[in-house]
mmCIF file of C-alpha atoms in Angstrom:
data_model
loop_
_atom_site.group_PDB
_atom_site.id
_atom_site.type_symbol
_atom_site.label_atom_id
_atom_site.label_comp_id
_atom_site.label_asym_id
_atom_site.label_seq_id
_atom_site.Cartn_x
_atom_site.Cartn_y
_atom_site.Cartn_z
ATOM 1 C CA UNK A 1 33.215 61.988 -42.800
ATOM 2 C CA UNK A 2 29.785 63.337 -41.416
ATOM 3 C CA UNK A 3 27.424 64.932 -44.029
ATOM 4 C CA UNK A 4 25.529 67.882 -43.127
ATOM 5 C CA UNK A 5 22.689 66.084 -41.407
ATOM 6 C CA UNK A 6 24.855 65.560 -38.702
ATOM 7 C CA UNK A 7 23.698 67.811 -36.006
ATOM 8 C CA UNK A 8 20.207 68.086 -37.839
ATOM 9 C CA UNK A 9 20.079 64.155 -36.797
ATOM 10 C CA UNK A 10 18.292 64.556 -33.364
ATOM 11 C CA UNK A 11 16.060 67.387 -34.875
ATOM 12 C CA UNK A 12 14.934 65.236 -38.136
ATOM 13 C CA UNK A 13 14.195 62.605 -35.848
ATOM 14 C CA UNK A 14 12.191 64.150 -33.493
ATOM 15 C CA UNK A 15 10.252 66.521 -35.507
ATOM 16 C CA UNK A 16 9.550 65.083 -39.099
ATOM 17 C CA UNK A 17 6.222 64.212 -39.353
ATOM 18 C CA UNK A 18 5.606 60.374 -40.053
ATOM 19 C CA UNK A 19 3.862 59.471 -43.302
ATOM 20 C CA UNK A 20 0.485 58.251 -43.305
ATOM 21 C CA UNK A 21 -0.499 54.896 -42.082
ATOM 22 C CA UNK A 22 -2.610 54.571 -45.961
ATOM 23 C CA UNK A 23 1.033 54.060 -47.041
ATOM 24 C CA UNK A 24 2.114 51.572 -45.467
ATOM 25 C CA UNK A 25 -1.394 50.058 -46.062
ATOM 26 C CA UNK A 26 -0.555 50.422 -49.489
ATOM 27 C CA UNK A 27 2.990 48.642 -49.723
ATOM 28 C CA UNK A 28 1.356 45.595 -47.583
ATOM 29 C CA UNK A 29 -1.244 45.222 -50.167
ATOM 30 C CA UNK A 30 1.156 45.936 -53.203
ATOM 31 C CA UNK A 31 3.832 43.636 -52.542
ATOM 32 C CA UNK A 32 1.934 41.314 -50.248
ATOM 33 C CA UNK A 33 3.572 41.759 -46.691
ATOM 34 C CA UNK A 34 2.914 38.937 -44.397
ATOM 35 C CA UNK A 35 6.418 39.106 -42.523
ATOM 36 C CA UNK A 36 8.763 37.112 -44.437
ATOM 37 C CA UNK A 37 9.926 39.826 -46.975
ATOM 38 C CA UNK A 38 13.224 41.381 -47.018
ATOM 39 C CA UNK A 39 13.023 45.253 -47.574
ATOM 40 C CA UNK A 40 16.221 47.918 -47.979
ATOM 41 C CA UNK A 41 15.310 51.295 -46.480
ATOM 42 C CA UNK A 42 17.638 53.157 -48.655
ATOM 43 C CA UNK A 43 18.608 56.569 -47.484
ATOM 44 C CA UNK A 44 17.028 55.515 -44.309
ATOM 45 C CA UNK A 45 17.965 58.539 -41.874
ATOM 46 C CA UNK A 46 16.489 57.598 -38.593
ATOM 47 C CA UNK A 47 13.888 54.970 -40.371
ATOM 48 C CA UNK A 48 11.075 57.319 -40.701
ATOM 49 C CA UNK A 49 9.804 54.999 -43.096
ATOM 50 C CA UNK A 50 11.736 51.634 -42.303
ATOM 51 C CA UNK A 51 10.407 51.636 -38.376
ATOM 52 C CA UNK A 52 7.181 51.567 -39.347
ATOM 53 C CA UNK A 53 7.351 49.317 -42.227
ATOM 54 C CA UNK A 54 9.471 46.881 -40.006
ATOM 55 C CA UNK A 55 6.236 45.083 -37.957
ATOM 56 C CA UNK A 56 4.846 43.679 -41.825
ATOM 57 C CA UNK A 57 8.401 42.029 -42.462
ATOM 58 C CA UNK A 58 11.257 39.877 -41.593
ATOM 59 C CA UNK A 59 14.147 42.014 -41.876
ATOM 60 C CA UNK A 60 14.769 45.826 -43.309
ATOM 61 C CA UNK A 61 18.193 46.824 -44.037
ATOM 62 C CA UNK A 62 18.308 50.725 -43.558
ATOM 63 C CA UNK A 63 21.430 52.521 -45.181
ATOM 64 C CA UNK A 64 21.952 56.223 -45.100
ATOM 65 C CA UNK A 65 25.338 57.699 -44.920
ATOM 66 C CA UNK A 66 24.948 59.798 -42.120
ATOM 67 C CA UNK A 67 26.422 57.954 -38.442
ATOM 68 C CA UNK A 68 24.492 60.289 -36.532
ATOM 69 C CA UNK A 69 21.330 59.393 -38.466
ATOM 70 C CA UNK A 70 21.927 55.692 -37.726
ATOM 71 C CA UNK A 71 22.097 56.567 -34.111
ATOM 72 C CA UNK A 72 18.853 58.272 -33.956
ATOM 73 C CA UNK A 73 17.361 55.349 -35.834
ATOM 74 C CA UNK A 74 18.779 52.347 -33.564
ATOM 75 C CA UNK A 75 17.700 54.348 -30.325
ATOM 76 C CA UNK A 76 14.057 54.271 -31.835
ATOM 77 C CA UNK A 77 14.414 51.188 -32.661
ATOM 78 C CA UNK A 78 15.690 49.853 -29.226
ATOM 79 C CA UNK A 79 12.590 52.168 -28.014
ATOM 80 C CA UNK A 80 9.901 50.535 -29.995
ATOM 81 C CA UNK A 81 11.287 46.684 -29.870
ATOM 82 C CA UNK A 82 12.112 46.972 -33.189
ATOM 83 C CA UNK A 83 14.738 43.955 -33.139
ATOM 84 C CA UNK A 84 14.573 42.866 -37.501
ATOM 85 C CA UNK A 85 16.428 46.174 -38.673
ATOM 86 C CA UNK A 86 20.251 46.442 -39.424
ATOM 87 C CA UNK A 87 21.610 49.640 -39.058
ATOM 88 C CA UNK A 88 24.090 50.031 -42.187
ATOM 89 C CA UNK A 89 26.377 52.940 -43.155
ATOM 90 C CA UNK A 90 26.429 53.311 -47.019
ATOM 91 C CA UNK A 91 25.313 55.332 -49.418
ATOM 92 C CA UNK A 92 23.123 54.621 -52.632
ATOM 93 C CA UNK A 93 25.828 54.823 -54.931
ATOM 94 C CA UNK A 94 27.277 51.436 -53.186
ATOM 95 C CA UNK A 95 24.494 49.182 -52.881
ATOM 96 C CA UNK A 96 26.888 46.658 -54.700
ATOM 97 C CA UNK A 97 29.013 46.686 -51.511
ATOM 98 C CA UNK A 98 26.783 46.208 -49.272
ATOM 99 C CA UNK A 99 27.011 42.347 -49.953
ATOM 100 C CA UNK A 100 22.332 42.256 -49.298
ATOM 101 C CA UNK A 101 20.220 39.226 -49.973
ATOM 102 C CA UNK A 102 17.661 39.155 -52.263
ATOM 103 C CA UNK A 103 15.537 42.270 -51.553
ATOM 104 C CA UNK A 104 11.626 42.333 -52.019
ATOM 105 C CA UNK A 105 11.010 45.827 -51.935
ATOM 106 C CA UNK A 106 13.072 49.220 -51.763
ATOM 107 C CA UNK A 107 11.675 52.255 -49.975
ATOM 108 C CA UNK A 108 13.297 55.605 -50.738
ATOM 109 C CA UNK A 109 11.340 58.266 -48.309
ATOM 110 C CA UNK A 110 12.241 62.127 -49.439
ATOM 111 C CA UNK A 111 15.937 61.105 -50.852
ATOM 112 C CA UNK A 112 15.388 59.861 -54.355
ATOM 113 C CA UNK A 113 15.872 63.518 -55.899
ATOM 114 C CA UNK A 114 19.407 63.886 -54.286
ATOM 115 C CA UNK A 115 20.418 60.636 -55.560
ATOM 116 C CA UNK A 116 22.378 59.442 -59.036
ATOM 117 C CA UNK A 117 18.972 57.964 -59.781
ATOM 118 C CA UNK A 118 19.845 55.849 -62.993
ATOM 119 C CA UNK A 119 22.736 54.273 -61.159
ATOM 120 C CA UNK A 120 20.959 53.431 -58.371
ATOM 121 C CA UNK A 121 17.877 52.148 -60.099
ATOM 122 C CA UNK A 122 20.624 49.943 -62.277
ATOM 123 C CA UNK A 123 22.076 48.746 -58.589
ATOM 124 C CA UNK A 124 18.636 48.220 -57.581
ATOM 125 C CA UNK A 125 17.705 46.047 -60.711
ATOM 126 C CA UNK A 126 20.374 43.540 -59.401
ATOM 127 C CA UNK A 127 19.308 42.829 -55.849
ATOM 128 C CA UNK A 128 15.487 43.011 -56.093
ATOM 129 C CA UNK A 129 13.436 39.721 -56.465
ATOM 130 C CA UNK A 130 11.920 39.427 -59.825
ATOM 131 C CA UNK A 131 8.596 40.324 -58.483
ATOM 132 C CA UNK A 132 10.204 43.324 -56.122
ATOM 133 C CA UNK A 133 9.800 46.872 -56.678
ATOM 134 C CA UNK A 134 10.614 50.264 -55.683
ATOM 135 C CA UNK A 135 8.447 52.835 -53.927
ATOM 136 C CA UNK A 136 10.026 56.743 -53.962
ATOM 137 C CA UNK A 137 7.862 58.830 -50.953
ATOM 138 C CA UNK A 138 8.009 62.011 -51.783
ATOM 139 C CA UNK A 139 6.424 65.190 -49.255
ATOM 140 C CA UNK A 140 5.431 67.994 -50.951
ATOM 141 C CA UNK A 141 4.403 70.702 -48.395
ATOM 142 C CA UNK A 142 2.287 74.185 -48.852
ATOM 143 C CA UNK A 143 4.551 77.084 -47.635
ATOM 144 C CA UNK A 144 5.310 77.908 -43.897
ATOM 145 C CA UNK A 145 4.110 81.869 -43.517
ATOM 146 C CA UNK A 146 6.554 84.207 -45.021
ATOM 147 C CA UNK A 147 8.151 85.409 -41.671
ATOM 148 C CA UNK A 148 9.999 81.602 -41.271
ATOM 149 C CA UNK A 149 11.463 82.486 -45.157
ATOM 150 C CA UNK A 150 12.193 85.975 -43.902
ATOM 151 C CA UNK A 151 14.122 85.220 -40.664
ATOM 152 C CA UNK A 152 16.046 82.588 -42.515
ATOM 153 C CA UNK A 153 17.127 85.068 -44.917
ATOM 154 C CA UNK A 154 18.369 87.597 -42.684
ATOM 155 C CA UNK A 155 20.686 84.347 -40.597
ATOM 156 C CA UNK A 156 21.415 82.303 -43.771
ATOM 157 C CA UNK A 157 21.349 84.827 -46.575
ATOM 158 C CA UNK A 158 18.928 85.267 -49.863
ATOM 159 C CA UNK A 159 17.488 82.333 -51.511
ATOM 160 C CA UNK A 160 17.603 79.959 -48.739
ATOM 161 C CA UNK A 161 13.609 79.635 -47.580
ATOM 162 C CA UNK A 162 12.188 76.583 -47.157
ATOM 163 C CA UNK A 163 11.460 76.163 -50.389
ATOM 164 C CA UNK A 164 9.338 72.400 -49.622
ATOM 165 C CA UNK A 165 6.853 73.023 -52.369
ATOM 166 C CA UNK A 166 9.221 71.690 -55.171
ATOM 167 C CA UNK A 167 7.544 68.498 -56.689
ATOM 168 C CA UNK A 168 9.660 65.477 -57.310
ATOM 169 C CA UNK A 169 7.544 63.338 -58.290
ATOM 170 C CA UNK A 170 7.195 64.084 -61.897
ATOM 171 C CA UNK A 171 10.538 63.526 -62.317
ATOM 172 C CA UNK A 172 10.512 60.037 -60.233
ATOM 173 C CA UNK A 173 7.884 59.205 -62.605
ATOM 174 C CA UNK A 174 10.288 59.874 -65.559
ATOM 175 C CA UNK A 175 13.402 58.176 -64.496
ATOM 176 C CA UNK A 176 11.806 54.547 -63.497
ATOM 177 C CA UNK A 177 9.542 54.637 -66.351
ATOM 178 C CA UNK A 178 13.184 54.527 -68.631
ATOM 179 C CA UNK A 179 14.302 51.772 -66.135
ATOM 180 C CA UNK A 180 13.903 48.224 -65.742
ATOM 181 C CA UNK A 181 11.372 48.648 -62.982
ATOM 182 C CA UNK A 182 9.000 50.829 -65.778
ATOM 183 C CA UNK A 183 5.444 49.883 -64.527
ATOM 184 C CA UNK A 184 4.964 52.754 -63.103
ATOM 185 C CA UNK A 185 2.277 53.904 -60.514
ATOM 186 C CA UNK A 186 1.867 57.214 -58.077
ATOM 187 C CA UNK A 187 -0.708 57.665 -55.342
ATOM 188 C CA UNK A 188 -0.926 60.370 -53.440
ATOM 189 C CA UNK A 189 -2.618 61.376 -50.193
ATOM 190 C CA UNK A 190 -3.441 64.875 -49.064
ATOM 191 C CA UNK A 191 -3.745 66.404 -45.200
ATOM 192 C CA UNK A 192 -3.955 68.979 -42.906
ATOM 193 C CA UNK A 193 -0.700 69.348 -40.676
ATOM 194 C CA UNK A 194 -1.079 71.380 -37.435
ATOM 195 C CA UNK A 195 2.395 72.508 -35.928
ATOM 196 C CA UNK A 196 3.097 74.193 -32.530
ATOM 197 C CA UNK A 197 5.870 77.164 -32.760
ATOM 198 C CA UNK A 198 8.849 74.505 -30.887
ATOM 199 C CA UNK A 199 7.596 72.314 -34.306
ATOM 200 C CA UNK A 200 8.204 75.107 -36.905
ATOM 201 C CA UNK A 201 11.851 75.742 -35.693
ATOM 202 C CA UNK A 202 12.880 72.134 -34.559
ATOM 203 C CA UNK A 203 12.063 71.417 -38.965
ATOM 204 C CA UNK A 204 14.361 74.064 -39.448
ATOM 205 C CA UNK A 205 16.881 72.628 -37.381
ATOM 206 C CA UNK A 206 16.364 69.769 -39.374
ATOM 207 C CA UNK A 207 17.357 70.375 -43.108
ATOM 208 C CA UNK A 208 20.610 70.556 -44.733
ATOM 209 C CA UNK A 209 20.263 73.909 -45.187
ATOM 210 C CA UNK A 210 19.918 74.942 -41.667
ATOM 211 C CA UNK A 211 21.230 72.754 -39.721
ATOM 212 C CA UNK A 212 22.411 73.861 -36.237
ATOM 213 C CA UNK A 213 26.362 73.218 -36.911
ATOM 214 C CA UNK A 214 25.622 75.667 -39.916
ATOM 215 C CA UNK A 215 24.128 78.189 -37.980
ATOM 216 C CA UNK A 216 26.818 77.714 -35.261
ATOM 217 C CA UNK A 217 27.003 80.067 -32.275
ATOM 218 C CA UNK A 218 23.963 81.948 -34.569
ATOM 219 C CA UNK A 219 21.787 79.338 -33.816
ATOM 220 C CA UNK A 220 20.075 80.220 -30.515
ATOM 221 C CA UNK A 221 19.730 83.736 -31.825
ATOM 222 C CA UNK A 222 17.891 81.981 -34.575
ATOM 223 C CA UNK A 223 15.424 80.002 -32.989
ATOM 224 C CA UNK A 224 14.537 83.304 -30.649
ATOM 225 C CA UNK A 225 14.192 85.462 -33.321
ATOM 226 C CA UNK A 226 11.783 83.017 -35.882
ATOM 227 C CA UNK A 227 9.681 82.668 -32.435
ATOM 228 C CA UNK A 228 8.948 86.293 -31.799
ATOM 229 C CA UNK A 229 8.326 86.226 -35.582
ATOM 230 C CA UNK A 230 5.922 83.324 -35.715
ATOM 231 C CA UNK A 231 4.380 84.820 -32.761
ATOM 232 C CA UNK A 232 3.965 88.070 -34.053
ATOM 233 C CA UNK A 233 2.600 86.783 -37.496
ATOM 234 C CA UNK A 234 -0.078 84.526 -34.995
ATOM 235 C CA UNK A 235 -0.125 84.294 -31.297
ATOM 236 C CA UNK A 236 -2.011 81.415 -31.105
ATOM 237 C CA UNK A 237 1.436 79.471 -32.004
ATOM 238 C CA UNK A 238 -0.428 76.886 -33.937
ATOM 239 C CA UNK A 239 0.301 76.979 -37.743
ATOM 240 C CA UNK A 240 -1.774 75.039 -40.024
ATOM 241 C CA UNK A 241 -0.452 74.100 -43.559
ATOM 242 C CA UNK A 242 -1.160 71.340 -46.211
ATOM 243 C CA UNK A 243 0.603 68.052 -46.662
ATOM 244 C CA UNK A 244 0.999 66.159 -49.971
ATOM 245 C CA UNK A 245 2.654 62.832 -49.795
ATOM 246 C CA UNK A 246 2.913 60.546 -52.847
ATOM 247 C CA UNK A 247 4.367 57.170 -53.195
ATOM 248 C CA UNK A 248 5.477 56.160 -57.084
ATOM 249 C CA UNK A 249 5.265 52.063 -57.112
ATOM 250 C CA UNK A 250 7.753 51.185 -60.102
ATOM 251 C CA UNK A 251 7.986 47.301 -60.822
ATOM 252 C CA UNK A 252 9.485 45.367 -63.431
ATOM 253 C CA UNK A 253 6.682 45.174 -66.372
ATOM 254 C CA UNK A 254 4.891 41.728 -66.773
ATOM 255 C CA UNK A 255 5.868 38.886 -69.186
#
């Protein structure tokens, strides 16, 4: 059974923003990447952060639940020559099932929140190497201008906006630190994100919360309507907003 990410698949894939290269930077340095590690991409989507990350090891599992998402990813990865990634359907509440070797490292980019985390970071405890770890990515994004919150009120009804601002990471923080992985570390680095107007509406296309098999035969009239808006609001058609993105390293404390 598809989730709702179905037909926001193409869209997430094509319009998320990648996360810094510092990050990846980071994760070589933290867990020592020289291309014989094993990582699971765990709620992978189209391996926004696996892809990358796949170049500094041997092999990166990426599960997400979603078919469509797996598409996406194994076309970019055909694309980019990305041959050491297996594309697996699963979710994080069956890591056991997924029959993995030994893991080195777990990357979780923008999922963690919508997972059972306690379980998973118990699933996790049994298929990382003793010196693995987990690293939760987590975006946290200034506000589009009010007009994108406004039109997506009037198609999807009060109290949907875009509502990116919420930060996870706190709570990240909270549940590894009462895990077995409990040395606990968060870095974060902050930018500047310039998007054109085709940007703007092709992220609202991808979230669960507007996704276009949501919007159904609403969702041309949608994408029309936040143009003129965004337009209206700045007719340059270049909107500017600040990007947060933190990675929390949690490792097993040493003995």
């Amino acid at each position: 059974m598809s989730t709702p990410y179905a037909s926001a698949a193409p869209y997430y894939a094509r319009y998320r923003p990648p996360y810094p290269a510092e990050l990846y930077a980071l994760l070589a340095d933290r867990f020592a990447l020289d291309g014989s590690q094993t990582v699971l991409d765990l709620g992978a989507g189209p391996g926004t952060v696996g892809l990358p990350l796949a170049p500094l090891v041997e092999q990166v599992y990426a599960v997400d639940p979603e078919p469509a998402m797996l598409a996406e990813g194994c076309a970019l990865a055909e694309e980019q020559g990305r041959g050491n990634i297996s594309w697996l359907r699963g979710d994080a509440g069956g890591i056991g099932r997924l029959c993995l070797p030994r893991i080195d490292l777990c990357v979780i980019g923008d999922a963690f929140h919508r997972m059972d985390r306690e379980r998973v970071v118990a699933d996790l405890d049994a298929v990382l190497a003793p010196r693995g770890g987990i690293a939760v990515v987590t975006s946290l994004a200034a506000a589009w201008p009010a007009v994108v919150d406004e039109v997506r009120a009037r198609f999807l009804g009060p109290g949907t906006g875009t509502g990116e601002g919420t930060d996870h990471v706190r709570d990240a923080e909270d549940q590894l630190a009462k895990s077995e992985f409990s040395r606990v570390e968060t870095t974060r680095w902050e930018r500047s994100a310039r998007c054109t107007v085709d940007q703007v509406i092709g992220l609202q296309f991808a979230r669960a919360s507007s996704h276009p098999t949501l919007l159904g035969d609403r969702k041309d009239a949608f994408a029309s309507e936040l143009r003129r808006a965004l337009l209206d609001h700045d007719p340059g058609g270049t909107y500017t907003r600040t990007v947060t993105v933190a990675v929390t390293v949690a490792t097993r404390p040493r003995r």
